[in-house]
Short mmCIF file of C-alpha atoms and ligand atoms in Angstrom, two decimals:
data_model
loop_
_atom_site.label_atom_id
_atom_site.label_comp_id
_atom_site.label_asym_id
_atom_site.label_seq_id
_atom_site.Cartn_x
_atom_site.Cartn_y
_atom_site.Cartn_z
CA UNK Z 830 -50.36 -52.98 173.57
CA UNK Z 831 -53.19 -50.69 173.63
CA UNK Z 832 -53.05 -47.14 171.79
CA UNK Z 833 -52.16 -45.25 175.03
CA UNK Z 834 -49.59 -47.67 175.90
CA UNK Z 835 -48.14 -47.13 172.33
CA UNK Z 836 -47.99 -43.08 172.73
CA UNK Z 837 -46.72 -43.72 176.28
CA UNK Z 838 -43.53 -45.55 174.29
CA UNK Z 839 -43.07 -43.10 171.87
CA UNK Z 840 -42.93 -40.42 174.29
CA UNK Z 841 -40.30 -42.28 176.69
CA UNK Z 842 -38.37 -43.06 173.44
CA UNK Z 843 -38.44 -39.93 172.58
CA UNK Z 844 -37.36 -38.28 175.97
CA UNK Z 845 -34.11 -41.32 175.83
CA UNK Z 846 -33.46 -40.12 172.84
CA UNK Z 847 -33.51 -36.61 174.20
CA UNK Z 848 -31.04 -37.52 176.96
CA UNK Z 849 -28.77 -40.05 174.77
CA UNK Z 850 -28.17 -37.06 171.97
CA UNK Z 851 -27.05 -34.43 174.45
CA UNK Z 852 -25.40 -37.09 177.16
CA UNK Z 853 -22.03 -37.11 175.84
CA UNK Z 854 -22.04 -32.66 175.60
CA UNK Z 855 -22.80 -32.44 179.48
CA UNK Z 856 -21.01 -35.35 180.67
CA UNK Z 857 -17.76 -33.96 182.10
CA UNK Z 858 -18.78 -30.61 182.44
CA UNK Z 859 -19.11 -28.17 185.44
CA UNK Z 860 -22.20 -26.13 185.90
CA UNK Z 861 -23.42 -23.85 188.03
CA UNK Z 862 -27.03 -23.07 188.54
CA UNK Z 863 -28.44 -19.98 190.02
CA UNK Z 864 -32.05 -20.47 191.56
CA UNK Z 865 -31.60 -24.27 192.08
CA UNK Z 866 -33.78 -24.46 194.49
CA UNK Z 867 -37.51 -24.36 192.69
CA UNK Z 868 -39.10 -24.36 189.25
CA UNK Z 869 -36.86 -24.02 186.17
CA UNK Z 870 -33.41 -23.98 188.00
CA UNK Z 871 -34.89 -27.10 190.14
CA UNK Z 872 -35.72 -29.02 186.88
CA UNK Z 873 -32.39 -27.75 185.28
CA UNK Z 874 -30.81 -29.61 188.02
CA UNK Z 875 -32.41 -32.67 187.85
CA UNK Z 876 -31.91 -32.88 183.94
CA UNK Z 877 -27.98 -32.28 184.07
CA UNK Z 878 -27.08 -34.33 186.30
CA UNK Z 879 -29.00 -36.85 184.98
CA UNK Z 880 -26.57 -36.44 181.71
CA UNK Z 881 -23.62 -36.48 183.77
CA UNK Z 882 -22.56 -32.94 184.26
CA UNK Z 883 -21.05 -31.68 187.86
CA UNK Z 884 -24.11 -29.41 189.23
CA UNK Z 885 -23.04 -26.41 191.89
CA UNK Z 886 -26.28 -25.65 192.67
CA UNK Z 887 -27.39 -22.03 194.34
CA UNK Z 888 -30.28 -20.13 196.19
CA UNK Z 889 -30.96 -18.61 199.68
CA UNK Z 890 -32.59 -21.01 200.98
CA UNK Z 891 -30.51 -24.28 201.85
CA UNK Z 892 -32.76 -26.61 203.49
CA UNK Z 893 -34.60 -26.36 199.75
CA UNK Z 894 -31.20 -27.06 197.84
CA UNK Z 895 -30.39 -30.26 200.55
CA UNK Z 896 -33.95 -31.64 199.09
CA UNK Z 897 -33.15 -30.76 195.46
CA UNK Z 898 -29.73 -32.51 196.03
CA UNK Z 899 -31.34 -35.86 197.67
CA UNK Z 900 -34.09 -36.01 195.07
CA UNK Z 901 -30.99 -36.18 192.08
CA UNK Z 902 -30.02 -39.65 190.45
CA UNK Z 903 -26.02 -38.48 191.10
CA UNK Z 904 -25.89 -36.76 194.58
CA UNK Z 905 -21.83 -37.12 194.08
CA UNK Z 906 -22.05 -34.76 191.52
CA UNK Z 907 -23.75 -32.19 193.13
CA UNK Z 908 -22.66 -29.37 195.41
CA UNK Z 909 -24.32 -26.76 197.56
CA UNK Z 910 -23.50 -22.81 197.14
CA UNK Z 911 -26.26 -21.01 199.36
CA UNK Z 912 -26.03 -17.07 198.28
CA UNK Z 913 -28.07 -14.09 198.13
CA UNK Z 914 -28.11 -12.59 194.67
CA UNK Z 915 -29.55 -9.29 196.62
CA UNK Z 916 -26.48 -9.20 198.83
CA UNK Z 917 -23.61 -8.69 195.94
CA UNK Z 918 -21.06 -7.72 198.69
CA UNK Z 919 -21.35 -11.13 199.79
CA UNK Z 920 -20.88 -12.88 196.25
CA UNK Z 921 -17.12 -12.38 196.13
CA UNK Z 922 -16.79 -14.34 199.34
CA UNK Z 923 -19.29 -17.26 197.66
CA UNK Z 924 -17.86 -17.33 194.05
CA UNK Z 925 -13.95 -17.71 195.61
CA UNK Z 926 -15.13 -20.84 197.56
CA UNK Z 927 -16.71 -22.47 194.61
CA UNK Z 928 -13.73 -21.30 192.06
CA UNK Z 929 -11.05 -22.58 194.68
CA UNK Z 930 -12.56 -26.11 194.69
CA UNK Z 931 -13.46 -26.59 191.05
CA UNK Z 932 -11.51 -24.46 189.48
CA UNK Z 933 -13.07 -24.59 185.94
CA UNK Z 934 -16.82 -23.16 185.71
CA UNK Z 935 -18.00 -24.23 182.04
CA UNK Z 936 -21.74 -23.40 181.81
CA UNK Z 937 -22.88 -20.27 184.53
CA UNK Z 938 -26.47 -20.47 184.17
CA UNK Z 939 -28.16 -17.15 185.85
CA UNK Z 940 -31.37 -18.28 186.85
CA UNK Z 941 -32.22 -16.81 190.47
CA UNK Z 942 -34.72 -14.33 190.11
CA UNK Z 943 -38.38 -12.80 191.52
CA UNK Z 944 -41.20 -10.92 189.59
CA UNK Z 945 -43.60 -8.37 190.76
CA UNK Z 946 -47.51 -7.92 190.73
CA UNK Z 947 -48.03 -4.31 191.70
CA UNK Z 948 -48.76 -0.73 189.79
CA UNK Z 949 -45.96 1.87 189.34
CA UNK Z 950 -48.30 4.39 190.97
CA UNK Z 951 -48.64 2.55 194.14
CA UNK Z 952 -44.91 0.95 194.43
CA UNK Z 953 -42.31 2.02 196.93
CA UNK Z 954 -38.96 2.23 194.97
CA UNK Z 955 -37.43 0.04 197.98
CA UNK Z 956 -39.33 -2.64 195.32
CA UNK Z 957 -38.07 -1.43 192.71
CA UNK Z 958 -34.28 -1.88 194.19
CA UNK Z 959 -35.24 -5.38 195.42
CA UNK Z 960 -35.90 -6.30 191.64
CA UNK Z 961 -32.86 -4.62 190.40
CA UNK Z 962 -30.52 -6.20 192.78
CA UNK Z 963 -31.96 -9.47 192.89
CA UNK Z 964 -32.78 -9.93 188.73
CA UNK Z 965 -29.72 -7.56 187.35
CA UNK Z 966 -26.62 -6.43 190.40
CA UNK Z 967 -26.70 -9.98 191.50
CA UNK Z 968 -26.68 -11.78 188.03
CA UNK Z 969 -24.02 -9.46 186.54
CA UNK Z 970 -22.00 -9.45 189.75
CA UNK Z 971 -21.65 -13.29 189.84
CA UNK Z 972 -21.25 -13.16 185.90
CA UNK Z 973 -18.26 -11.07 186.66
CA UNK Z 974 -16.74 -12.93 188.89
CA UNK Z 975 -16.80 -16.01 187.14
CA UNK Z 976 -15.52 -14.00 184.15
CA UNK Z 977 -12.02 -14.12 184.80
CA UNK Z 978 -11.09 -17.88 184.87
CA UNK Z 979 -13.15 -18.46 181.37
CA UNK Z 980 -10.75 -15.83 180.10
CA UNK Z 981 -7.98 -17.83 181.37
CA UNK Z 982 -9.55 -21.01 180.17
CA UNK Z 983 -10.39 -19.46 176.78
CA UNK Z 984 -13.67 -21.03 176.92
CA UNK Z 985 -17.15 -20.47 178.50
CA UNK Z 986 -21.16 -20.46 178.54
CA UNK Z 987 -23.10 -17.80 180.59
CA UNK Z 988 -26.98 -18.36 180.07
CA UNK Z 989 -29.05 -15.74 181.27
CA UNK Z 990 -32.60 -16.54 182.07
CA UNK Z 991 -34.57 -13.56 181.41
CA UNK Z 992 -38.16 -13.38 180.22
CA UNK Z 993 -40.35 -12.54 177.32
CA UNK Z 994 -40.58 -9.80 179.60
CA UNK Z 995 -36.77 -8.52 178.76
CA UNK Z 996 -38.51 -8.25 175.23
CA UNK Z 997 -41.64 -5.74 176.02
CA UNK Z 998 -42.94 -4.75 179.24
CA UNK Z 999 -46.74 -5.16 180.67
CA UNK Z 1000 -48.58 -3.97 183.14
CA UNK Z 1001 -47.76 -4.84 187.05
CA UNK Z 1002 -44.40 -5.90 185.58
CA UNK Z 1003 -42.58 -2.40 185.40
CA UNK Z 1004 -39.91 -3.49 187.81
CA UNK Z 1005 -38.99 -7.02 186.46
CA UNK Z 1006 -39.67 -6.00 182.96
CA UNK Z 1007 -36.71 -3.55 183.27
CA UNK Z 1008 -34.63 -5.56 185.25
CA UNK Z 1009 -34.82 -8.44 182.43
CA UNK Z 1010 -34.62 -5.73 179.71
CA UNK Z 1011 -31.00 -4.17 181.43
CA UNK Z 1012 -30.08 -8.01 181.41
CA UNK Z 1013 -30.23 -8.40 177.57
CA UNK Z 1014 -27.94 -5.10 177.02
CA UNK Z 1015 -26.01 -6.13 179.61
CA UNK Z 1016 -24.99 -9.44 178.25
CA UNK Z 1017 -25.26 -8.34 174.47
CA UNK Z 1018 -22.48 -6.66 175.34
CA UNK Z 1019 -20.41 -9.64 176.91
CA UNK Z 1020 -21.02 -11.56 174.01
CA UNK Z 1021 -19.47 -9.12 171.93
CA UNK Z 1022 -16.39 -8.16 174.27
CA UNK Z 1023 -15.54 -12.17 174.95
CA UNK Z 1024 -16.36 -13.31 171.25
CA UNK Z 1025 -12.52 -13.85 170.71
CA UNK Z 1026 -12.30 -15.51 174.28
CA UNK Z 1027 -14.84 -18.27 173.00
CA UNK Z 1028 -17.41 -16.87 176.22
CA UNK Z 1029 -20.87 -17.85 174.63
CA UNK Z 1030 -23.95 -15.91 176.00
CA UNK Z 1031 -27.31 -17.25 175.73
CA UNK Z 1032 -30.56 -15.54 176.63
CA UNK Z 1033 -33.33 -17.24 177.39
CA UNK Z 1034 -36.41 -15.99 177.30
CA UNK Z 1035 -39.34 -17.70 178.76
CA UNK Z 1036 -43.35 -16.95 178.94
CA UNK Z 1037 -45.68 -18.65 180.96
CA UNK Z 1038 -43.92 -21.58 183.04
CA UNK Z 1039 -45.76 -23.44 185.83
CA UNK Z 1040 -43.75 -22.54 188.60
CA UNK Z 1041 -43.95 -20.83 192.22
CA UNK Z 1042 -42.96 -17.67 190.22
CA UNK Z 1043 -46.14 -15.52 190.85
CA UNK Z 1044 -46.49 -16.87 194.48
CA UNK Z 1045 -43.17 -15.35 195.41
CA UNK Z 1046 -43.55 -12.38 193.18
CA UNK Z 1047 -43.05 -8.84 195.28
CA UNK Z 1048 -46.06 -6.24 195.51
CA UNK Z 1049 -46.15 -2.76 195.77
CA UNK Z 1050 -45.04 -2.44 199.69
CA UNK Z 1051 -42.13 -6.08 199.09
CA UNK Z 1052 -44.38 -8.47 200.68
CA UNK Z 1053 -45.64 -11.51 198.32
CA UNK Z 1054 -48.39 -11.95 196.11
CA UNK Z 1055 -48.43 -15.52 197.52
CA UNK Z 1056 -51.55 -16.34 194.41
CA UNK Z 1057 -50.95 -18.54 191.60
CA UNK Z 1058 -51.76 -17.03 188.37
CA UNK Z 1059 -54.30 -18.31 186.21
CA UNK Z 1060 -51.45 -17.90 183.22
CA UNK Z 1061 -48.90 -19.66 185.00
CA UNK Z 1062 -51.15 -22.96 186.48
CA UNK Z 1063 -51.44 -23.06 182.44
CA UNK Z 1064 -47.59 -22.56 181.22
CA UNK Z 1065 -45.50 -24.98 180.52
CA UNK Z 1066 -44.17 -27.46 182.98
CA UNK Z 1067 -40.73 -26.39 184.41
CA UNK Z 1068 -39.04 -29.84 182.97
CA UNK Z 1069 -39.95 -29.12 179.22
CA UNK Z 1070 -38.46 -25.83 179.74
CA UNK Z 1071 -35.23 -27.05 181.03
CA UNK Z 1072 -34.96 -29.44 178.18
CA UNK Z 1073 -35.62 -26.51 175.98
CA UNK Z 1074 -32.79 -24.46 177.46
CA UNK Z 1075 -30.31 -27.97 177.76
CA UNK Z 1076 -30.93 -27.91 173.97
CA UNK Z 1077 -30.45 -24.13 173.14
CA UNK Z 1078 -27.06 -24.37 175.19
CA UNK Z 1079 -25.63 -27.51 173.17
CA UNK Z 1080 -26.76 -25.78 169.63
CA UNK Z 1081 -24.94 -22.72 170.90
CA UNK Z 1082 -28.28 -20.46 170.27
CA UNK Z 1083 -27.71 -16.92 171.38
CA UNK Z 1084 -31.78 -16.39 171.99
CA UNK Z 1085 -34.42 -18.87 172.94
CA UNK Z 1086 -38.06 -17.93 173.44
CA UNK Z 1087 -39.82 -20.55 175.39
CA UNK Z 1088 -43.56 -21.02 175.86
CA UNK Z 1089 -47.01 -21.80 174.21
CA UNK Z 1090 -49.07 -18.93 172.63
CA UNK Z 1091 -47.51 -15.91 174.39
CA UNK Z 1092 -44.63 -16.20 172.05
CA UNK Z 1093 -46.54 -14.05 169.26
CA UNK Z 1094 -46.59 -11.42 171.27
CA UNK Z 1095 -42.84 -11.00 170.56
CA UNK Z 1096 -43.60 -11.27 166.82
CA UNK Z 1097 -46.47 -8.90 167.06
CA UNK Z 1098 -43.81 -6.26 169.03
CA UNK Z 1099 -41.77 -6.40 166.02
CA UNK Z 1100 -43.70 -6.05 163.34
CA UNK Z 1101 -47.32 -4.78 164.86
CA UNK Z 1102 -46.18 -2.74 168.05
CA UNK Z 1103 -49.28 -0.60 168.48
CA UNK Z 1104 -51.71 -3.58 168.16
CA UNK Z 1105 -49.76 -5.42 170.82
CA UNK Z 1106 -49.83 -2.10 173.25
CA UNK Z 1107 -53.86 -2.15 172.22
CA UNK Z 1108 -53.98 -5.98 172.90
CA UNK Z 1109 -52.10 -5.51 176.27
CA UNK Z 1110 -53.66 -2.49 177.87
CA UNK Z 1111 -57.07 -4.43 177.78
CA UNK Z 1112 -55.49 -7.15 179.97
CA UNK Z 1113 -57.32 -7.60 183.10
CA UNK Z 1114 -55.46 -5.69 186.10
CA UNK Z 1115 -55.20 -6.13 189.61
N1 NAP Y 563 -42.06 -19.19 185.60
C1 NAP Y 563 -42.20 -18.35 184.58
O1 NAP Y 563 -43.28 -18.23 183.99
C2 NAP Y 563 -41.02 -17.52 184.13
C3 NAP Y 563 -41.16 -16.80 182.95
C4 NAP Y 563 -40.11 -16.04 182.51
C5 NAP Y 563 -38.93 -16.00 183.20
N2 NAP Y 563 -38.80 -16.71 184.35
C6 NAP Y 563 -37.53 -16.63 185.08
O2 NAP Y 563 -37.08 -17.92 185.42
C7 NAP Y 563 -36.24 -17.83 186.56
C8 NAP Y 563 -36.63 -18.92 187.54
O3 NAP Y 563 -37.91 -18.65 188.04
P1 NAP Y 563 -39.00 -19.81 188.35
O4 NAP Y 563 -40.12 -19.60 187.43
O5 NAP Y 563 -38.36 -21.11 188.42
O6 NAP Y 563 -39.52 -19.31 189.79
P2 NAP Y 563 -39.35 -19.88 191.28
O7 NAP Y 563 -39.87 -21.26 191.35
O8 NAP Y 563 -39.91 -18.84 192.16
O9 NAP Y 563 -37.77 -19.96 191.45
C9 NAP Y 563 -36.98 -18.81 191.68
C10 NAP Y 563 -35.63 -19.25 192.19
O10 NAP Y 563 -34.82 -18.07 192.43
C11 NAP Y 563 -34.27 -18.14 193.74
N3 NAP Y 563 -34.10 -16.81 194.30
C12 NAP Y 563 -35.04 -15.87 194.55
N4 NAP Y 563 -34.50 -14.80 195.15
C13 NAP Y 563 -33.17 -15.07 195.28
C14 NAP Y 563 -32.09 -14.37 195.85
N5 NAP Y 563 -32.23 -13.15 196.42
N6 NAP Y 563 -30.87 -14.94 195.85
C15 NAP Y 563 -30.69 -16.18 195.31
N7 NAP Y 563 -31.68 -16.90 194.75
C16 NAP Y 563 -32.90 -16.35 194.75
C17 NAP Y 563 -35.28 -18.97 194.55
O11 NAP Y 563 -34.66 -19.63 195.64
P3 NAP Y 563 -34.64 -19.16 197.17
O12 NAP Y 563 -36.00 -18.67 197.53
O13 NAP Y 563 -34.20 -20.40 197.89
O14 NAP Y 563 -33.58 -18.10 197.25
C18 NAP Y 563 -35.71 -20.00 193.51
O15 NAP Y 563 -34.78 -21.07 193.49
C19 NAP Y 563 -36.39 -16.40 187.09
O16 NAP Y 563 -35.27 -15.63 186.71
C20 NAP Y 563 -37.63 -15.90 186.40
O17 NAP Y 563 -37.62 -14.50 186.24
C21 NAP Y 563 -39.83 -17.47 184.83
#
């Protein structure tokens, strides 16, 4: 075997192993997925079921959810919830049909979401109540609803993918960034009022990932950016974060920062915040 073929085997044993030591933890469990139908929640998909686990899987768009279903190794196991996270009236309706059939929802993992390329100066607050309802009123209002049965169970996992951008803000972000920041005090406080009903929360908070995320991002006037970001073509590939977040949810982590270099930002927030606003404000913008 050459040396190539010799890292090729190290890295399939080591992505076995990856599946073998968290098999048995997903295996008879029930999980819905919010966003199922690209990027992260796509790859999340793909990964559980692979171990096993029941996937419910959710977005607007269900022609994209009937491919992400075929293209699993278990299409048994997997079962299609089209919602709207922006239409919240609706999600009562949604979350009764999936609770009636499988009665027991052990992981909830709040993925749906959109970003935003556009100034604060030039965007209409219709925008700003897109990002809101789709990133925050949708998440919490399906959170909620799926609240009550792991009360009655006693037992529970909501993970809440929000963003390094729930941590500090940037420019052309001021929408999302405050959507993902309400998200983190929003769910800080679950954790604490469903401690004693063993309800774990887990926030996950990603930087760059290569997904469609900045083509369907919303500018100033709602319409799409529909450009891949020079950032995001470089992040990290969608299935490495979903094995990142598969991990954080079996070693019950209550924050998970995800990425390559972006993650010292976060550091430099906490202990350097004026040379991170210096180092930001200098960023190239659009
Ligand atoms: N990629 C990154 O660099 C990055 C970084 C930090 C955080 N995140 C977060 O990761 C999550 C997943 O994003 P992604 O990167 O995988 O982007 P993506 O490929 O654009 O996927 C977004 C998903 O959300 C769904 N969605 C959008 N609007 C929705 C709505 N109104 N109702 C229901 N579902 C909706 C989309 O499906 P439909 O269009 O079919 O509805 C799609 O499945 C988001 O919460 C995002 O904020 C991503």
């Amino acid at each position: 075997m050459d040396f190539c073929g010799y890292l090729d085997e190290v890295k399939d044993s080591k992505a076995n192993l990856f599946i073998f030591t968290t098999m048995g933890y997903f295996e008879h469990k029930t999980i819905w997925i919010t966003g199922a139908s690209s990027g992260i929640g796509e790859a999340l998909t793909y990964a559980l079921n692979k171990k096993g686990a029941q996937v419910i899987i959710s977005s607007r768009n269900q022609k994209s959810l009937e491919k992400v279903k075929n293209a699993c190794v278990d299409t048994e196991k997997v079962y299609i919830a089209p919602l709207d996270l922006e239409d919240s009236e609706k999600l009562t309706e949604k979350a009764k049909t999936v609770l009636d059939k499988f009665k027991k929802i052990d992981v909830l993992i709040n993925n749906g979401g959109i970003s935003q390329r556009s100034l604060i100066k030039d965007t209409n607050m219709s925008v700003y109540r897109k990002l809101m309802e789709v990133n925050f009123f949708g998440t919490i209002a399906l959170s909620k609803l799926v609240l009550p049965q792991m009360i009655r169970e006693q037992s529970g996992h909501i993970v809440v993918i929000s963003s390094l951008m729930g941590k500090f803000s940037s420019q052309l972000r001021s929408g999302y960034a405050a959507a993902k920041h309400a998200l983190h005090g929003f769910f800080e406080s679950l954790r604490l009022e469903h401690y004693d009903d063993n309800i774990k929360v887990l926030l996950v908070c990603p930087g760059f990932v290569k997904t469609n995320i900045s083509l369907n991002s919303v500018t100033k006037d709602g319409s799409k950016h529909n450009e891949m970001d020079e950032a995001q073509d470089g992040g990290l590939s969608a299935e490495d974060c979903a094995a990142k977040i598969i991990s954080a949810i079996q070693a019950n982590k209550e924050e998970v920062y995800i990425g390559g270099r972006e993650i010292s930002a976060l550091y430099m927030k906490r202990f350097f915040p004026k040379l991170l606003t210096r180092i930001l404000k200098n960023r190239k913008v659009t």
